[in-house]
mmCIF file of C-alpha atoms and ligand atoms in Angstrom:
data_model
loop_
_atom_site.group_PDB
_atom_site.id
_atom_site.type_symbol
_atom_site.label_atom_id
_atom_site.label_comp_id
_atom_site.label_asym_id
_atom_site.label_seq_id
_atom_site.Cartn_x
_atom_site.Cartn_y
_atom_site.Cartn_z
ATOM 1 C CA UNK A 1 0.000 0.000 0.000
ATOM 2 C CA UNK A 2 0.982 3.760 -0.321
ATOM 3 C CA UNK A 3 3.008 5.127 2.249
ATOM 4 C CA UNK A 4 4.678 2.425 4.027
ATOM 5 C CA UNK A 5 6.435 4.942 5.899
ATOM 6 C CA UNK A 6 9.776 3.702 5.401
ATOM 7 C CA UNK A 7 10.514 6.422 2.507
ATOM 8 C CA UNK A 8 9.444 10.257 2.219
ATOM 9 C CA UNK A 9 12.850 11.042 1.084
ATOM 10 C CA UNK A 10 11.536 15.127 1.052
ATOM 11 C CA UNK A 11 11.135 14.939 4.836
ATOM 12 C CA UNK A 12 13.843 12.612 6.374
ATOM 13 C CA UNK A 13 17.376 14.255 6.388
ATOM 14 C CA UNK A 14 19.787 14.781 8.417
ATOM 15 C CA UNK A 15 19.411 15.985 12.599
ATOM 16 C CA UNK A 16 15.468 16.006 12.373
ATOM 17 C CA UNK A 17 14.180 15.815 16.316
ATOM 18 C CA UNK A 18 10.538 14.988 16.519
ATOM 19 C CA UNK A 19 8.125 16.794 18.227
ATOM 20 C CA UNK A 20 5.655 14.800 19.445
ATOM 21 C CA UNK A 21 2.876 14.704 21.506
ATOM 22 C CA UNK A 22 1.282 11.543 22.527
ATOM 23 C CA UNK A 23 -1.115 9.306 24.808
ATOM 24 C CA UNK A 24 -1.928 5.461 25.270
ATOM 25 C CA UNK A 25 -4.608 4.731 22.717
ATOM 26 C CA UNK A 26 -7.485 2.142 24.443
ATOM 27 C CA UNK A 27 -8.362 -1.000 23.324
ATOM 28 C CA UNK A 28 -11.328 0.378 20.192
ATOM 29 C CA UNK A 29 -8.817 2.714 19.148
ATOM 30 C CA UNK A 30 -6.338 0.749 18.995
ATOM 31 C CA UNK A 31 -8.029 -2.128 17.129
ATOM 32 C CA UNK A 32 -9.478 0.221 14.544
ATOM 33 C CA UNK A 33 -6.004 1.408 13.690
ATOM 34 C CA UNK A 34 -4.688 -1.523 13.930
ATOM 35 C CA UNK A 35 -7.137 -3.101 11.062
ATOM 36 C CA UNK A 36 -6.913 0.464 9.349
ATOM 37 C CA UNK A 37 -4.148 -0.771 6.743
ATOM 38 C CA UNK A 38 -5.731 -3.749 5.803
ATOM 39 C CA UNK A 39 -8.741 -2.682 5.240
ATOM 40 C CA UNK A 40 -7.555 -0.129 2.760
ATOM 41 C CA UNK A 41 -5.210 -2.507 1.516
ATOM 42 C CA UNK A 42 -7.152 -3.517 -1.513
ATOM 43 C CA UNK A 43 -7.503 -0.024 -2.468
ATOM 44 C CA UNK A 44 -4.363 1.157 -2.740
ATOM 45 C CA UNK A 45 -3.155 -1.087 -4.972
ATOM 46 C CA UNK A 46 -6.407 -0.876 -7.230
ATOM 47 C CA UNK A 47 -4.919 2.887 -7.763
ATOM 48 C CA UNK A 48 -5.253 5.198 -4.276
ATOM 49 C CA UNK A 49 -1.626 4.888 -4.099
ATOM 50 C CA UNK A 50 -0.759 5.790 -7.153
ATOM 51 C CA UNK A 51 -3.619 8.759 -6.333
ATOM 52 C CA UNK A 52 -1.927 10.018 -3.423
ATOM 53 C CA UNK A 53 1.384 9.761 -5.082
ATOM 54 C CA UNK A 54 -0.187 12.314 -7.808
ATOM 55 C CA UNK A 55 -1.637 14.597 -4.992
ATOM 56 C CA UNK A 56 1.544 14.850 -2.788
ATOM 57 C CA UNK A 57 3.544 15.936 -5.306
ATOM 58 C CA UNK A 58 2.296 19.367 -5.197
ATOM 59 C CA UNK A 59 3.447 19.739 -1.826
ATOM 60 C CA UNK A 60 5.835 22.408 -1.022
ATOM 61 C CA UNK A 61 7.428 24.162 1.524
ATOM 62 C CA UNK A 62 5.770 24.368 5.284
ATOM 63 C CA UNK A 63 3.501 21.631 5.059
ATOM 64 C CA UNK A 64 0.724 19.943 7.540
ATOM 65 C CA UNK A 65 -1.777 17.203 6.934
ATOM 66 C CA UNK A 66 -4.775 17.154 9.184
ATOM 67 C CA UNK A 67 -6.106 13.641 10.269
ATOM 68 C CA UNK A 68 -2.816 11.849 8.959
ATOM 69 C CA UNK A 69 -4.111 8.771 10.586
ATOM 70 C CA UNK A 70 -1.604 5.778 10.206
ATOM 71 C CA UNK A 71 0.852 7.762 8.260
ATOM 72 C CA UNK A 72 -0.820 6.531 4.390
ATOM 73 C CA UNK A 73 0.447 9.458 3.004
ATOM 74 C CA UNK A 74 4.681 9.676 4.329
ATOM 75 C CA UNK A 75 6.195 7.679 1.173
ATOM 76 C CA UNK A 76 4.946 10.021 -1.228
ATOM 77 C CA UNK A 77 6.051 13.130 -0.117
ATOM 78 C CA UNK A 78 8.371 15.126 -2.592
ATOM 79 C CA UNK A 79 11.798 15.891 -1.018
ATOM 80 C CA UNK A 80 12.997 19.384 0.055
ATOM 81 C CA UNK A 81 10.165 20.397 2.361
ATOM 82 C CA UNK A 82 10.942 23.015 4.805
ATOM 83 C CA UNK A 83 8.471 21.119 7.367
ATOM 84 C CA UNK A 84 6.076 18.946 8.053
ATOM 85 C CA UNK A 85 3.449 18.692 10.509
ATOM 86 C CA UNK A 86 1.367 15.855 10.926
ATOM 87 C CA UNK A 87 -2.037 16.128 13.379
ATOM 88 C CA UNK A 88 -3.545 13.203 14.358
ATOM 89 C CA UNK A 89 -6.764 13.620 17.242
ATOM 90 C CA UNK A 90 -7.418 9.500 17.735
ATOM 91 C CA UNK A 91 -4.810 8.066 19.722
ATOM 92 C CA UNK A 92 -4.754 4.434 18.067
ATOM 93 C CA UNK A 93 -3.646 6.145 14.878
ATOM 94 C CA UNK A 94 -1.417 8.337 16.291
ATOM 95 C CA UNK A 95 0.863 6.137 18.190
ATOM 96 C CA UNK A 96 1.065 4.106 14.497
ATOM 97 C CA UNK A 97 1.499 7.007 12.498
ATOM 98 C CA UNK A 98 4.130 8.230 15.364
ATOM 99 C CA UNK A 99 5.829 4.099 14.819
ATOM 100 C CA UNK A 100 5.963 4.547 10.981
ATOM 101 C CA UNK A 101 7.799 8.636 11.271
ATOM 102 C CA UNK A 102 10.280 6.678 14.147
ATOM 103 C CA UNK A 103 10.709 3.865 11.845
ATOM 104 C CA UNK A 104 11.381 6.037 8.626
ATOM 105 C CA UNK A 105 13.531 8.203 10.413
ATOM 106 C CA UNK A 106 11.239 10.605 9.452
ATOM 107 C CA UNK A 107 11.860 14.367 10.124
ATOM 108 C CA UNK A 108 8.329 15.051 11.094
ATOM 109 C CA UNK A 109 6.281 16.432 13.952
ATOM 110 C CA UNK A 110 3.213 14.498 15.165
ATOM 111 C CA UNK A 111 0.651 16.732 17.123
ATOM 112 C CA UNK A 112 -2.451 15.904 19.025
ATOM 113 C CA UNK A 113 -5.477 18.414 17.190
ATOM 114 C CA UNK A 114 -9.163 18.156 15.944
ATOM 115 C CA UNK A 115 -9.261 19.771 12.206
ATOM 116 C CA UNK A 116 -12.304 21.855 13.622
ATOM 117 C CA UNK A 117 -9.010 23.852 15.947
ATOM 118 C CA UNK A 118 -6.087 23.810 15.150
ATOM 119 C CA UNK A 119 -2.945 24.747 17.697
ATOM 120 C CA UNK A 120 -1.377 26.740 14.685
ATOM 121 C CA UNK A 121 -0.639 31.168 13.464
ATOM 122 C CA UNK A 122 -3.016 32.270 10.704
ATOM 123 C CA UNK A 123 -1.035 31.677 7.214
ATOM 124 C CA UNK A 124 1.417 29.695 8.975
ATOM 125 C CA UNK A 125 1.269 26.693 6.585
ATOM 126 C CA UNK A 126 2.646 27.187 2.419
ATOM 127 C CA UNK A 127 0.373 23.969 1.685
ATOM 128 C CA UNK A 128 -2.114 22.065 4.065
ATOM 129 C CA UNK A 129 -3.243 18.277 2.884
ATOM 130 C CA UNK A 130 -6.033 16.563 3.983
ATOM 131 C CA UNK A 131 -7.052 12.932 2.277
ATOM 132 C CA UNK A 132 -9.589 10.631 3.141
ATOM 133 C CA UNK A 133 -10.392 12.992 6.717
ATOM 134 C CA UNK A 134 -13.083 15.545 5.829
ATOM 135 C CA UNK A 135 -15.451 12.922 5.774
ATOM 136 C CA UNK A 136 -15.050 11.975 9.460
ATOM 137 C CA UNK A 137 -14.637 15.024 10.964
ATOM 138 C CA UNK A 138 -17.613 15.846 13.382
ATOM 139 C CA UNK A 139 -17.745 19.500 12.089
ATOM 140 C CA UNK A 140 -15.937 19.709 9.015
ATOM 141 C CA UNK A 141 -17.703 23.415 8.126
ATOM 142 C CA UNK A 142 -14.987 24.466 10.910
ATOM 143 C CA UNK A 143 -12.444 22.249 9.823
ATOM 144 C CA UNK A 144 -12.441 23.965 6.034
ATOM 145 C CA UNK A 145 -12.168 27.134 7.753
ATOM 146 C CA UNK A 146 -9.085 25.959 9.734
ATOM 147 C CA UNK A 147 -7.367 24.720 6.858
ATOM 148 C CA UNK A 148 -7.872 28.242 4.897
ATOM 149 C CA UNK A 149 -6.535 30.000 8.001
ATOM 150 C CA UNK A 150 -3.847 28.321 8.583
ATOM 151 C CA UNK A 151 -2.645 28.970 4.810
ATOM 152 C CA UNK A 152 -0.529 31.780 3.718
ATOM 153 C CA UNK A 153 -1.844 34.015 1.038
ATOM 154 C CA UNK A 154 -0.966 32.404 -2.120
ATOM 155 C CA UNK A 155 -0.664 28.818 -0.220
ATOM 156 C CA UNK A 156 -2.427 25.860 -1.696
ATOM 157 C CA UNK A 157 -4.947 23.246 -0.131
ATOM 158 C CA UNK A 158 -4.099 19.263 -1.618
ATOM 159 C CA UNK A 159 -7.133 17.146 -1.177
ATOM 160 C CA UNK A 160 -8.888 13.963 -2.146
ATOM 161 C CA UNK A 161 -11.947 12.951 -0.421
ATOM 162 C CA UNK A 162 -14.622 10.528 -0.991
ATOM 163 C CA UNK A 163 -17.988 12.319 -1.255
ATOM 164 C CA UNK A 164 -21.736 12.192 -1.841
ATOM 165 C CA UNK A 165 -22.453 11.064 -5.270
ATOM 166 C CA UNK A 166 -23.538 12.797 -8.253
ATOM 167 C CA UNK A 167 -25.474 9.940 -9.467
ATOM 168 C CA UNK A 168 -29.138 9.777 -7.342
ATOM 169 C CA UNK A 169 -29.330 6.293 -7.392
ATOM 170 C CA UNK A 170 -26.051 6.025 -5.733
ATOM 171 C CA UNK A 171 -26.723 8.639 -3.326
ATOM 172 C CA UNK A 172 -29.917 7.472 -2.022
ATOM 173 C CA UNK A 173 -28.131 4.108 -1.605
ATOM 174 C CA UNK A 174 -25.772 6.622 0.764
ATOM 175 C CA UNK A 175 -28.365 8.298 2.689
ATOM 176 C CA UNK A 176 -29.661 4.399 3.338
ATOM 177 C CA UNK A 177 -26.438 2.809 4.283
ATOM 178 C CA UNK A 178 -25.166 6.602 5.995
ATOM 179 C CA UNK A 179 -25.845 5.473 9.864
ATOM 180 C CA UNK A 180 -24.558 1.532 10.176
ATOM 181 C CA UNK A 181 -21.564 2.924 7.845
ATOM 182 C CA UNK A 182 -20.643 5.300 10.326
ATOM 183 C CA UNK A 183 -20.860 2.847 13.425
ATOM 184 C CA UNK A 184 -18.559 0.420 11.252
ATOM 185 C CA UNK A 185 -16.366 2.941 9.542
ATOM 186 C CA UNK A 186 -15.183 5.731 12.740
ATOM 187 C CA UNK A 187 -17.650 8.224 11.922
ATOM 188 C CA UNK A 188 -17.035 8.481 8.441
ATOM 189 C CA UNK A 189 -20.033 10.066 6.775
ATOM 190 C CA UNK A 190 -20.351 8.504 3.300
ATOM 191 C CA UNK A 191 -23.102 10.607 1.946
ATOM 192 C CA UNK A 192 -21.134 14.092 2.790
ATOM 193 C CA UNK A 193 -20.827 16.743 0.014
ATOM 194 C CA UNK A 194 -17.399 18.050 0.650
ATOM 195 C CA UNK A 195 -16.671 19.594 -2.823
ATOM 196 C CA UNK A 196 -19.418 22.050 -1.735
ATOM 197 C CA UNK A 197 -17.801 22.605 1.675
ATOM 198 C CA UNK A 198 -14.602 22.978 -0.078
ATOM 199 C CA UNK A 199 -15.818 25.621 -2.277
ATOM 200 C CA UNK A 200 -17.571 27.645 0.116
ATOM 201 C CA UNK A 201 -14.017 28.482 1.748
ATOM 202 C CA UNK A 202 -12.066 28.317 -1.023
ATOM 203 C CA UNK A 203 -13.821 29.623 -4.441
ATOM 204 C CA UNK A 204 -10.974 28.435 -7.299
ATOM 205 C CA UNK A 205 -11.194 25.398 -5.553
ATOM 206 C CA UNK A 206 -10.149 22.811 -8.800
ATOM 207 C CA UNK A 207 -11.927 19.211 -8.369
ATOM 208 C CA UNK A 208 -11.454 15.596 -10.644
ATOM 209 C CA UNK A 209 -14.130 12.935 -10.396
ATOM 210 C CA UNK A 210 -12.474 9.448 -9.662
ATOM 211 C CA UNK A 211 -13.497 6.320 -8.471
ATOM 212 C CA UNK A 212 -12.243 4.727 -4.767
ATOM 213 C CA UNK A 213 -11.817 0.738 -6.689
ATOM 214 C CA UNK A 214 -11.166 -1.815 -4.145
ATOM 215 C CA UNK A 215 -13.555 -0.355 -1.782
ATOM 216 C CA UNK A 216 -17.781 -0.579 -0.521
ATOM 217 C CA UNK A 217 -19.102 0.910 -3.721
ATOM 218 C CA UNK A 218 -20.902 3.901 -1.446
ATOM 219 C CA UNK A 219 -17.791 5.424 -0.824
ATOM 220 C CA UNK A 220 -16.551 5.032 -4.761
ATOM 221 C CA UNK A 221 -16.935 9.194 -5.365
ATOM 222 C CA UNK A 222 -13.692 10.668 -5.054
ATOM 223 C CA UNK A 223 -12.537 13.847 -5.423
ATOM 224 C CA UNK A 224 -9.130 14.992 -6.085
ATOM 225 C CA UNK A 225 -7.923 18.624 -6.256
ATOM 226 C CA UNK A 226 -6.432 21.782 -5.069
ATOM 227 C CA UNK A 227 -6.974 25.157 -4.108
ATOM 228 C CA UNK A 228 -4.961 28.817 -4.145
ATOM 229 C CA UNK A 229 -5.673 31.066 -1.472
ATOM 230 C CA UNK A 230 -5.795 34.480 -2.665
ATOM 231 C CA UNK A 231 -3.230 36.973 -2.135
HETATM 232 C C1 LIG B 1 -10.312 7.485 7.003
HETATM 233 S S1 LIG B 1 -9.043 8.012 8.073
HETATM 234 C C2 LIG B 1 -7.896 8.780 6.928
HETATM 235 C C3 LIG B 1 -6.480 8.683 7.374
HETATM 236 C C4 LIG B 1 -5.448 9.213 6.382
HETATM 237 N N1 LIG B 1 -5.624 10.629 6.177
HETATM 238 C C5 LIG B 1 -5.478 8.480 5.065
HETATM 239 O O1 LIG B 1 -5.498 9.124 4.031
HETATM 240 O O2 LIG B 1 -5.428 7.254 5.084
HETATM 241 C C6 LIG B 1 -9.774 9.422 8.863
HETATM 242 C C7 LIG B 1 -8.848 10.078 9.859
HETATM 243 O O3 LIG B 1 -9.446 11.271 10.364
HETATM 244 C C8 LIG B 1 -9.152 11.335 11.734
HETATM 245 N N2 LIG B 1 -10.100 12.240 12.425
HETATM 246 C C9 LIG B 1 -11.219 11.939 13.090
HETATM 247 N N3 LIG B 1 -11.767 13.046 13.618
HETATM 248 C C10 LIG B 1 -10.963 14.064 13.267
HETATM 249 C C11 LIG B 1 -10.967 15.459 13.536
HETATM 250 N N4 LIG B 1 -11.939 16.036 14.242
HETATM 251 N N5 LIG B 1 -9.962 16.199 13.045
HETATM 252 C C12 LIG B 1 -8.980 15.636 12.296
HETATM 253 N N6 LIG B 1 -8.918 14.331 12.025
HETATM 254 C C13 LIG B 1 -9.893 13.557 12.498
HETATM 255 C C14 LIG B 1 -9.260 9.901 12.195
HETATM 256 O O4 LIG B 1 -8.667 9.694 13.459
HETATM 257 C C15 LIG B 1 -8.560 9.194 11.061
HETATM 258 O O5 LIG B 1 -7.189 9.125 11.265
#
């Protein structure tokens, strides 16, 4: 699968200490990150990896991914970055995603924040990354506007999300399925219209269609994209 931590050449070098914040994660949390890989597994090979891969290499500079989760996304960093900050709220997750930067010799800090507030300046951040999060996220109108304030003028949002889908057939099926999917999946809301989130913060917000293959068909619609903030 993508991001097996051991790479992200951009983000490794040299003295790198790494600020961390952690706490023991209980037993749920721990099993659901535990079975977190594997259950993505399938999809990553069908093509999220090679998805992410795409995404990530628009990162530059001062960099921070909200809901990084098991670390997915540390391989396919670009090298060079000036930074990069990795929050993580669920402490199952964390202490994995915390393993995998340890492991990789990874020059990365791990912090303990919610999207919805985030411990950071206003236009701190040159690009801010967020896949596979805003659909969990109990109040993701906050969390967009986090991620736009914590973005410099100029600085770029990378996302891909699954969302609610275009077709109605498929989107009823959401709606349906929307409540036991959320007690299996962490919260994750599969019938959530991000891309319309997304735009309400950031207006030249640009947005593919793809598919999520390997994976419950009611969480197929993807979006993948990016946004400028103006100057
Ligand atoms: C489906 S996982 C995605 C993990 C990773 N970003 C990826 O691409 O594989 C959703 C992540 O969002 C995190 N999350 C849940 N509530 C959150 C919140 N309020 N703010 C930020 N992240 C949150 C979860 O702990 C989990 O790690």
């Amino acid at each position: 699968m993508a991001g097996s931590g051991e790479a992200a050449a951009g983000v490794r070098p040299q003295t790198g200490r790494m600020a961390t914040t952690s706490s023991s994660p209980g037993p749920w949390s721990a099993c659901a990150a535990l079975l977190y890989d594997p259950f993505l597994a399938l999809g990553e090979r069908r093509g999220m990896a090679a998805r992410r891969r795409a995404l990530l290499a628009g990162a530059r500079g001062r960099v921070r991914e909200i809901g990084a989760g098991t670390g997915s996304n540390l391989a396919p960093y670009p090298a060079g970055l000036d930074a990069l900050v990795l929050t993580e709220p669920d402490p199952g997750m964390r202490a994995r995603l915390h393993r995998r930067v340890e492991r990789g010799g990874i020059r990365a800090a791990v912090v303990d924040a919610g999207a919805e507030a985030l411990p950071f300046p206003d236009g701190e951040f040159d690009t801010v990354v967020s896949t596979l999060v805003l659909c969990t996220v109990p109040d993701a109108d906050a969390a967009v506007v986090e991620l736009r304030r914590v973005l410099r003028p100029g600085g770029r949002l990378l996302f891909l999300e699954h969302v609610r889908a275009e077709e109605r057939r498929l989107a009823r099926r959401q709606d349906r399925l929307a409540r036991p999917w959320r007690a299996f999946a962490a919260g994750c809301h599969c019938n959530r219209p991000t891309l319309d989130l997304l735009r309400a913060q950031f207006p030249t917000v640009v947005a593919e269609p793809a598919v999520w293959r390997g994976m419950p068909r009611i969480v197929h619609p993807l979006v993948a994209g990016h946004a400028v903030v103006a100057r």
